[in-house]
Amino acid sequence: MMTLKSLERKLQKADAKQAKLYLFCNFVSLLLITAYSAMMFSPTVLLVLPEGGDSRKQMIAIFVLALFGCVVFTIYASGLFFRKKAKQLGTLMALGASGRKLLPGLLGEVFALSAISSLLGIVAGFPFVWILWNSFKLITDSNQMALTLDFKCLYLSAVFFVIVVGFSCLNAYRYLKRTNIMEVMHEEHRNEPVREMGRWCGPVGIGLVLGGAVLGYMGPVVCHRVLNYYAPAWLNILYAPVFVGLYMIMLHTVVNGWRSRKKHPYKNLIARSMMKFQGKQTVNNLLVSTVLIAGSAFGIFYLPMMSVDRIMEIKSRPYDYYYHYRADQEIPGEEEISALAAQYGLAIADFRQVPYLSLGMDGISEVEDGNSFHYERMPLKSEGRFLSQDSYERITGEKISVQKGDYMAISNTDETGLYYLEDTATVLTNMVTFQSLPTNFGGYAHYDFLMDSLGYYVLNNEDYETIAAGLSKEWMGQTAVFNIDGQDSYEFSQDFFYTLVSSFGPECEQPSYYDRVKKYYDNQMGEVYWGDTTRMTKISYSEPNTSDFRMYWKYMPKSRILDKTEFNRTFAVFLMMFLFIAIICSLAAVIIEYTRCMTIVLNNRYVFEDLKRLGASPGFIRKEIKGQAGPVFKIPALVGMTAMYLLYALLMFGNDGKITTNEIGGLAVCLLVLLGIGGVYYLVYRYAVKNMCRQIFE
Amino acid sequence: MLYVKNLHKSYQSGNKSYNVLKGINLSVADQEFVAVMGPSGSGKSTLLNCISCYIPFEQGTITLGEQELRGLDENSLAKIRNEKLGFVFQDFMLLDGLTMRENILVPRIIWGEADKQAEKLADQLLALFDIEHIASKYPADVSGGERQRTAVARSLINQPLLILADEPTGNLDSKSSRAVIESFENARNKLGASIFMVTHDSFAASFCDRVILLKDGTVYDTLEAEPGHKEERRGAFQDRLLGAIREMSNMEDSL
């Protein structure tokens, strides 16, 4: 005896194919979101990506993009499922099944499908992360790469789970509430044409993307520089035209196409019209894929930009080794280092050591007034390391002329990173005797090797002697450089580094941004210096291999061979996290595009059948299939990658008002990487076309 | 049995409203086989969909048996569709995952459950329409004519007051069309069914007792078959029908 329940069960069994697609889409979305949030909450990543830092913000921003993509994808999958289900629902409703009668069965089915697929996705997210991360460890490994997970990430997955299941159930309810049964029955073949817009739509879209990018970038800059106001987060809304522009580009692609059809008005007519009449779905899919590919490009750019810059910087160093230290520290000198090198069969050459002074500098500072700020001259703003003119010439081998009463800041040739240097000082202060020396900024001396976040300055020899009088060793230091005669040894460089670290006293266990002059000033003003609070990240001699230590220790030496060899290891978590982001976003985009291609076949099978009946050859049908699948893959790849490439170049330019040689090198490598990724997309496109053809011709 | 009075229905497209039915009046008597014909856009299918309560209408009344359909809630309408109406669609609308026998039983399953008695009736219908041999096959495995005869059998399983058929021969060849129309005749003659059929096909319409011609949303003419020998009567009726349709078309051209 057959009941409605057993009938529904039988129908569900028969619909297994469409259910599989729905299960797959939900599964993939939850897997990607869980994997991403697992990494985002992972202590492994959080320890390395500084709180409030750009990297962490970028990671969160791309997560929002990925989340948006996955939400749209699951809504699309749910819509697709119901479109296929509509004929069945409509028929049952037409034969007298009320919504109330069908609701329990449909809700049960939809709930089970969405909940099971989502739960499986969440569960699979963790092994996925583990496999991916451990594959990365095959490329590069460090102690910091040991993966630990914080299951707080499940909160995000849970929210997404509720969205997926809730939306599916809501969709089920909405279908059964519909009163026009004919519409429900013919839902599957209902076209969703987009509103026709003129050919202006594409170029205007491009203009909006470019304009939005500039506006979004310049908005906070103007806010800061002109209005003296810290840009609030909501100002990011200025990027909104980018999304409107992207939508218009996609719309133009679907409705008008980019080529003029005056000469060949009937070229690709069928493929174009098929796309146009399912325009809403197509545009949504293209848009989501574009955003995800842009996110993926952003993630992947991190690697070449960081690596190329670093590699080029290391390559251009005039000395193999550099280190500096406070004069009150017992640090190995030329003799000890020579002895250490000898243990590795090495000899050092070109050893040069010069003294420097650590002086207090006044300068103009931004003083916060809530969300805004004003500029104020601080009598003791920061600490600077000052070389005498002679010392500079000795270490660089270059002549320099500093006028008496002036000071010069040592910058790199491209004059990037000038924000580390103080160019508004008018008084230098001896921090022991508190004698002051009036001064003027005399411009920049260029020597890339001595450019760092602590800042080196050069004084006229006479001024140097004057201000040095009475300075204690604590406020004096030595800068040393040397080469290895012949081939250097990695083992020696490691030994040198660890020996150096162990020679420093606890008073030097400080990050580079710990400023003793500022601390003195704050204490004089009765305030606690922020470096003495928990707000400033601490570094520890016990963890000399962490990226925090290598990046931020105040006395971190430079070693060509060590920095080159350990670059991957030091920045492994950084690099791998962004590689992970790129993979997740690319994977999501490719799956969405592939699914779209499969649904084109599913929804338009009858069109292809009609074409066959009209005498279309397999070659013609294959061409039409390519005409459908092509834009689904090509347009998001082209637009997403180009937009992100230009945005990245804009960011590079915006950092310091120029694009440096290293950045040009990085951007060139990014271009090659994009070509490589484009190749992978092309392979997936070929695979999708092959599968589409197989389904049509089988 | 069925009374339609002053039925109005319009469609909205953008800001424009299109009146499709402009005050239709008609009736179908018990055990009567009635067809509605008319050119494309005359409102045939819309009329059928309104009677089926598949789409809402703005004005007028539809009475089935003693029951006024307007104003009923969705559950009551569903009950009427299930118990008092039977449906045959142009594209069959059989459920792909069910066998032909199970498809026939669907309205009964929706009603409550398909008991032994219902299964027996389904078997009788399979025999009546000469489709016993495909009882355990699936829709994808049988011909269009067989699918449509199955749909006719399905429409009868709950012994409704009226069968509503929308272009039932529209997707069929002439042989299959004849078999389907004969199924309707059998249903009327042997089971006492009343049938209201929308069609383009003058051959199919010539089997009916009465044909209503629709034009521009109004009833243009009603033609009744004259008594006589079945095949002779049908031939003459088809000629009359074609004449009336020609006249209606000429009038349209002259306008």
Coordinates of C-alpha atoms in Angstrom, one line a residue, chain A residues 1-5 7 10-11 14 87-89 91-101 177-182 185-186, chain B residues 49 54-55 74-75 78-79 81-82 87 89 91 93-99 102 106-107 109-111 113-115 119 138 154:
Chain A
M1 CA 0.0 0.0 0.0
M2 CA 1.5 3.3 -1.1
T3 CA 1.3 6.4 1.0
L4 CA 2.4 10.0 0.3
K5 CA 5.5 9.3 2.5
L7 CA 5.8 8.1 -2.8
K10 CA 10.6 6.9 -4.1
L11 CA 10.8 10.2 -5.9
A14 CA 14.8 8.9 -8.4
K87 CA 8.1 20.1 -12.0
Q88 CA 7.6 17.4 -9.4
L89 CA 6.1 19.8 -6.8
T91 CA 2.6 18.2 -10.7
L92 CA 1.7 17.0 -7.2
M93 CA 0.2 20.4 -6.4
A94 CA -1.8 20.3 -9.7
L95 CA -3.1 16.9 -8.8
G96 CA -4.4 18.2 -5.5
A97 CA -1.6 18.0 -3.0
S98 CA -1.8 21.0 -0.8
G99 CA 1.2 22.9 0.4
R100 CA 0.5 21.8 3.9
K101 CA 0.5 18.1 2.8
K177 CA 3.3 28.9 -0.7
R178 CA 3.1 29.9 -4.4
T179 CA -0.4 30.1 -5.7
N180 CA 0.4 30.1 -9.4
I181 CA 0.8 26.3 -9.9
M182 CA 1.5 26.7 -13.7
M185 CA 5.4 23.5 -13.0
H186 CA 7.3 25.4 -15.6
Chain B
N49 CA -5.9 27.3 -15.7
Y54 CA -3.9 26.9 -11.0
I55 CA -3.9 30.7 -11.5
E74 CA -5.4 26.9 -0.8
N75 CA -6.2 23.8 1.2
A78 CA -6.2 21.5 -3.3
K79 CA -9.0 19.2 -2.0
R81 CA -8.3 19.6 -7.5
N82 CA -7.7 16.2 -5.9
F87 CA -6.1 16.8 -15.2
F89 CA -1.6 18.1 -19.6
D91 CA 3.4 17.5 -21.8
M93 CA 3.5 15.7 -16.4
L94 CA 4.1 12.2 -15.3
L95 CA 6.6 11.8 -12.5
D96 CA 9.8 10.3 -13.9
G97 CA 10.7 8.3 -10.8
L98 CA 7.5 6.3 -10.7
T99 CA 6.2 3.5 -12.8
E102 CA 2.3 4.3 -9.6
V106 CA -0.6 9.5 -7.4
P107 CA -3.9 11.4 -7.0
I109 CA -2.0 8.6 -2.7
I110 CA -2.4 12.4 -2.3
W111 CA -6.0 11.8 -1.2
E113 CA -3.4 6.1 0.5
A114 CA -3.5 3.7 -2.4
D115 CA -5.3 0.8 -1.0
E119 CA -4.9 -0.6 -7.1
Y138 CA 8.8 4.2 -16.4
R154 CA -4.4 9.1 -13.7

